[in-house]
Coordinates of C-alpha atoms in Angstrom, one line a residue:
M1198 CA 0.2 0.1 -0.5
P1199 CA 1.4 3.1 -1.1
I1200 CA 2.2 6.1 1.6
Q1201 CA -0.8 9.1 1.6
N1202 CA 0.0 12.2 3.0
L1203 CA -3.1 13.5 5.1
N1204 CA -2.3 17.0 5.3
R1205 CA -3.1 16.6 8.7
F1206 CA -1.7 18.6 12.2
L1207 CA -2.4 17.0 15.7
R1208 CA -1.4 17.9 18.7
Q1209 CA -3.1 16.3 21.9
Y1210 CA -2.1 16.4 25.7
F1211 CA -3.1 16.3 29.5
V1212 CA -3.7 20.1 30.0
E1213 CA -3.0 22.1 33.6
S1214 CA -6.9 22.5 36.5
L1215 CA -8.4 25.3 34.2
P1216 CA -10.1 27.6 36.4
D1217 CA -13.0 28.8 33.3
I1218 CA -12.6 26.3 30.9
P1219 CA -15.1 27.0 28.7
Q1220 CA -14.3 31.0 28.5
V1221 CA -10.6 29.8 28.0
F1222 CA -12.1 27.8 24.7
I1223 CA -14.0 31.2 23.7
D1224 CA -10.7 33.2 23.9
A1225 CA -9.1 30.8 21.9
I1226 CA -10.9 30.7 19.4
D1227 CA -11.4 35.2 19.2
K1228 CA -7.2 34.6 19.3
L1229 CA -7.3 32.3 15.6
R1230 CA -10.1 34.5 14.1
T1231 CA -7.5 37.3 14.6
S1232 CA -5.0 35.0 12.0
E1233 CA -5.1 35.3 8.3
L1234 CA -4.9 32.4 7.8
L1235 CA -9.3 32.7 8.9
K1236 CA -10.0 35.4 6.9
N1237 CA -12.1 33.1 4.2
A1238 CA -13.7 31.0 8.1
G1239 CA -17.3 30.2 7.7
Q1240 CA -19.1 29.9 10.5
I1241 CA -17.4 28.8 13.6
Q1242 CA -19.6 25.7 15.3
V1243 CA -19.6 25.4 19.1
N1244 CA -20.4 22.5 20.9
I1245 CA -20.2 22.6 25.2
I1246 CA -21.8 20.3 27.4
F1247 CA -22.4 20.7 31.2
D1248 CA -24.4 17.9 33.7
D1249 CA -27.2 17.8 31.4
I1250 CA -27.5 20.5 29.8
Q1251 CA -25.4 21.1 26.3
V1252 CA -25.1 24.6 24.7
T1253 CA -24.5 24.3 20.8
G1254 CA -24.5 26.6 17.8
T1255 CA -22.0 29.3 16.4
I1256 CA -19.5 30.6 18.7
D1257 CA -21.3 34.1 19.5
Q1258 CA -23.9 32.3 20.3
V1259 CA -22.3 30.1 22.8
R1260 CA -20.7 33.2 23.5
N1261 CA -23.8 33.9 25.4
D1262 CA -25.4 31.4 26.2
I1263 CA -23.3 30.3 28.5
N1264 CA -24.0 33.4 30.9
Q1265 CA -27.1 31.8 31.5
I1266 CA -25.4 28.0 32.9
P1267 CA -26.2 27.9 36.6
E1268 CA -23.2 28.6 38.1
E1269 CA -23.5 24.8 40.4
C1270 CA -23.5 23.2 36.8
E1271 CA -20.7 21.3 36.3
F1272 CA -18.7 21.6 32.7
H1273 CA -18.3 17.7 31.1
S1274 CA -16.8 18.8 27.5
F1275 CA -16.0 20.9 25.0
N1276 CA -15.2 20.4 21.0
A1277 CA -15.5 23.4 18.6
S1278 CA -15.2 22.9 14.9
I1279 CA -13.9 26.2 12.5
V1280 CA -14.6 25.2 8.1
I1281 CA -12.0 27.6 5.6
N1282 CA -13.2 27.7 2.6
E1283 CA -11.2 27.9 0.0
N1284 CA -9.6 24.8 -2.1
P1285 CA -9.2 22.7 -0.6
R1286 CA -11.3 22.7 2.3
K1287 CA -9.0 23.9 5.9
T1288 CA -10.6 22.7 9.0
I1289 CA -9.5 23.1 12.7
N1290 CA -11.1 20.9 15.2
M1291 CA -10.1 21.6 19.0
S1292 CA -12.1 19.8 22.0
Y1293 CA -11.8 19.3 25.8
T1294 CA -12.7 16.6 28.5
A1295 CA -13.4 17.8 31.5
Q1296 CA -12.7 14.1 32.6
N1297 CA -9.8 13.0 31.5
R1298 CA -8.1 16.9 31.1
I1299 CA -6.9 15.6 27.3
F1300 CA -6.9 19.0 25.3
T1301 CA -6.8 17.8 20.9
F1302 CA -6.0 20.2 18.5
Q1303 CA -6.0 19.3 15.0
T1304 CA -6.0 20.8 11.5
Q1305 CA -6.1 20.0 8.1
N1306 CA -5.0 21.0 4.6
F1307 CA -3.3 23.5 6.1
T1308 CA 0.6 23.2 5.3
R1309 CA 2.6 21.9 8.5
E1310 CA 4.4 25.6 8.1
Q1311 CA 0.5 27.2 9.3
S1312 CA -0.3 25.2 11.5
R1313 CA 2.2 25.7 13.3
Q1314 CA 1.9 29.4 13.7
L1315 CA -1.8 28.1 14.5
F1316 CA -1.3 25.9 17.5
D1317 CA 0.9 28.9 18.7
L1318 CA -1.7 31.4 18.7
I1319 CA -3.4 29.1 21.7
K1320 CA -1.3 26.9 23.2
D1321 CA -0.3 28.7 26.1
K1322 CA -4.0 28.9 27.1
F1323 CA -3.4 25.2 27.2
P1324 CA -0.6 24.7 29.2
K1325 CA 0.9 21.3 29.6
S1326 CA 0.3 19.1 32.9
H1327 CA 2.9 18.7 35.4
R1328 CA 2.9 15.2 34.3
E1329 CA 3.3 15.6 30.3
V1330 CA 6.8 18.3 31.0
T1331 CA 7.8 16.5 33.5
G1332 CA 7.7 12.6 32.3
E1333 CA 6.8 12.1 35.7
P1334 CA 4.5 8.6 35.9
K1335 CA 0.8 8.1 36.3
A1336 CA -0.2 7.9 40.2
E1337 CA -0.7 4.5 40.8
E1338 CA -4.6 3.3 39.8
Q1339 CA -7.1 1.8 42.4
V1340 CA -7.8 -1.6 41.2
V1341 CA -11.7 -1.9 42.1
P1342 CA -13.5 -5.2 42.5
V1343 CA -15.4 -6.1 39.4
K1344 CA -18.4 -6.7 41.7
E1345 CA -18.2 -3.7 43.9
N1346 CA -19.4 -1.9 39.9
F1347 CA -22.8 -3.6 40.0
L1348 CA -25.8 -2.2 40.7
P1349 CA -29.0 -3.6 41.8
G1350 CA -32.5 -4.1 40.4
P1351 CA -33.3 -6.2 37.3
F1352 CA -31.0 -4.6 34.7
A1353 CA -27.8 -4.2 36.5
P1354 CA -24.8 -5.7 35.1
T1355 CA -24.4 -9.8 35.1
P1356 CA -22.6 -10.5 37.9
I1357 CA -19.3 -13.1 38.4
P1358 CA -20.7 -15.8 40.1
D1359 CA -18.7 -16.7 42.7
E1360 CA -18.7 -20.2 41.7
V1361 CA -19.0 -22.6 38.9
S1362 CA -21.1 -25.7 38.8
A1363 CA -19.5 -28.8 38.5
R1364 CA -22.7 -30.6 36.9
N1365 CA -24.7 -27.7 35.6
V1366 CA -24.9 -27.3 31.5
F1367 CA -26.4 -24.5 30.1
V1368 CA -28.3 -25.0 26.9
I1369 CA -28.6 -22.1 24.4
M1370 CA -31.2 -22.7 21.7
S1371 CA -34.0 -21.4 19.6
F1372 CA -36.5 -21.6 21.6
Q1373 CA -39.3 -22.5 18.2
P1374 CA -41.9 -24.9 18.3
E1375 CA -40.2 -27.2 15.9
F1376 CA -36.7 -27.7 17.6
R1377 CA -37.6 -28.7 20.9
D1378 CA -37.1 -32.2 19.7
A1379 CA -33.9 -32.0 19.9
Y1380 CA -33.7 -31.4 23.5
Y1381 CA -36.1 -33.3 25.3
V1382 CA -34.9 -36.5 22.5
A1383 CA -31.5 -36.1 22.2
I1384 CA -29.5 -32.8 24.4
E1385 CA -31.6 -33.3 27.3
P1386 CA -31.7 -37.0 28.1
T1387 CA -27.9 -37.4 26.5
L1388 CA -26.7 -35.1 29.5
T1389 CA -28.9 -36.5 32.3
K1390 CA -27.0 -40.4 31.3
L1391 CA -23.9 -38.8 31.4
G1392 CA -24.7 -37.2 35.2
F1393 CA -25.7 -33.4 34.1
K1394 CA -28.1 -31.3 34.3
P1395 CA -29.0 -29.8 31.6
V1396 CA -30.1 -25.7 32.5
R1397 CA -32.4 -23.6 29.5
V1398 CA -33.7 -19.9 30.5
D1399 CA -37.2 -20.7 30.3
Q1400 CA -37.4 -23.4 32.6
I1401 CA -35.8 -21.5 35.3
Q1402 CA -37.9 -19.4 37.6
H1403 CA -36.8 -15.5 38.4
N1404 CA -37.6 -12.3 38.5
R1405 CA -34.2 -10.0 36.6
T1406 CA -34.6 -9.7 32.5
V1407 CA -34.4 -12.5 30.5
T1408 CA -30.7 -11.5 29.5
A1409 CA -28.9 -11.0 32.4
E1410 CA -30.6 -14.5 33.3
I1411 CA -28.9 -16.0 30.7
L1412 CA -25.4 -14.2 31.0
T1413 CA -25.8 -15.5 34.4
Q1414 CA -26.5 -18.8 33.9
I1415 CA -23.3 -19.2 31.4
E1416 CA -20.9 -18.0 33.7
S1417 CA -21.9 -20.5 36.3
A1418 CA -21.6 -23.1 33.5
A1419 CA -19.3 -26.1 33.9
F1420 CA -19.6 -25.7 30.2
V1421 CA -22.2 -25.0 28.0
V1422 CA -24.6 -27.4 24.6
A1423 CA -25.6 -24.4 21.8
D1424 CA -27.5 -25.8 18.7
L1425 CA -27.2 -23.5 15.9
T1426 CA -30.1 -24.4 14.3
G1427 CA -32.7 -21.5 13.1
E1428 CA -30.3 -19.1 13.1
R1429 CA -31.5 -17.3 16.2
P1430 CA -29.7 -13.7 16.6
N1431 CA -29.6 -14.5 20.3
V1432 CA -28.4 -18.3 20.2
Y1433 CA -25.4 -16.6 18.6
Y1434 CA -24.7 -14.1 20.7
E1435 CA -25.2 -15.6 24.2
V1436 CA -22.3 -18.3 21.8
G1437 CA -20.2 -15.3 21.8
W1438 CA -19.9 -14.4 25.6
A1439 CA -19.4 -18.6 26.5
H1440 CA -16.4 -17.9 24.4
R1441 CA -15.9 -14.6 26.5
A1442 CA -16.3 -16.3 29.6
N1443 CA -13.5 -19.2 28.3
K1444 CA -16.6 -21.6 28.4
E1445 CA -16.1 -25.0 26.4
V1446 CA -18.9 -25.0 24.4
V1447 CA -20.5 -27.8 22.2
L1448 CA -21.9 -26.6 19.1
L1449 CA -24.8 -28.5 17.3
A1450 CA -26.1 -27.9 14.0
R1451 CA -29.0 -29.9 11.8
K1452 CA -27.1 -30.7 8.4
G1453 CA -27.9 -27.5 5.7
T1454 CA -28.0 -24.7 8.2
A1455 CA -26.3 -22.1 7.4
V1456 CA -23.4 -21.0 9.8
H1457 CA -22.6 -17.6 9.7
F1458 CA -19.8 -15.7 10.4
D1459 CA -16.6 -17.0 12.5
V1460 CA -18.3 -19.4 13.9
A1461 CA -18.4 -21.3 11.0
A1462 CA -14.9 -22.2 11.1
I1463 CA -15.2 -23.6 14.6
N1464 CA -16.4 -27.1 15.4
R1465 CA -19.6 -28.4 15.5
I1466 CA -21.7 -31.6 14.9
E1467 CA -24.1 -31.6 12.6
Y1468 CA -26.8 -34.2 12.5
N1469 CA -29.3 -35.2 10.2
D1470 CA -31.4 -37.2 12.7
Y1471 CA -31.4 -37.7 17.2
T1472 CA -29.9 -40.7 16.9
E1473 CA -26.8 -39.4 15.6
L1474 CA -26.9 -36.5 17.6
C1475 CA -26.9 -38.7 21.1
E1476 CA -23.9 -40.4 19.7
S1477 CA -21.9 -37.6 18.6
L1478 CA -22.8 -35.1 21.5
E1479 CA -22.1 -37.8 24.2
K1480 CA -18.6 -38.6 22.3
R1481 CA -18.3 -35.1 22.7
V1482 CA -19.6 -34.3 26.2
R1483 CA -17.1 -37.2 26.8
A1484 CA -14.5 -35.5 26.2
I1485 CA -14.4 -32.3 27.1
A1486 CA -15.8 -34.1 30.8
K1487 CA -12.2 -35.4 30.8
K1488 CA -10.3 -32.2 29.8
L1489 CA -12.2 -30.3 32.9
G1490 CA -11.4 -33.4 35.1
L1491 CA -15.5 -33.3 35.7
N1492 CA -16.4 -37.5 36.7
I1493 CA -19.2 -38.6 34.1
E1494 CA -21.7 -40.0 36.7
E1495 CA -23.6 -43.4 34.4
N1496 CA -27.7 -42.5 35.3
T1497 CA -29.2 -45.9 34.2
T1498 CA -33.0 -44.6 35.4

């Protein structure tokens, strides 16, 4: 691939804490407007966000509007876009986010000398932080246990269980009536025969959202069986979650099923009938149990 010149100039760095950031930005834009390089500039669009208030418009509109923002509102972010109507079209973009105190200044289609000239006009308004100047390392970050980030309630993120069951096997599949026999004739009896407890979300009593319960069951299962027959999007989503959780996943699909995306490259059991499915699934489960160190508890009843 040939080298491509993007005609772009970029400066991005941490800045010192600023007392009145919106006003600093407005002053910086006014400073840029004094440059001969901006004589053909169109309207300058500005967006400032405070708590639950957003101020958007031209620089002159925003200059008036920010005076109406209550003092108790906390500033969050600022960005501005300047377009110079020349050929090729030139642009200047500036942004700042209070949370991480990162300032970004970017130009497009100016010469490097012109871009430096513009940046020099405003850089004193955004002094680099002491850390940026001295190379002082960041303070040690506090590592918070994942569970402490979870909120209560039915829409809370899925908690990671304390323990993983040695016997529960979560079954992912379409619940359409035409696919019921695959579960009741083949999957459930085979897992039960080997001493495992098959779990489907529609058989669980719970007061949570279905998705939250599914993901929790995946996290706590010994391994997962997933039938891709029916090509349901939720099945693929749940398979992806199981892979993220580093679960052993037994993939099944009736022959002729269109298996999508990168899942198609993963080994799976393809079956024509339920007798074939029972035999293949039993062999695969025995192999996974051996790999995971799980006992096979033959159930002949």
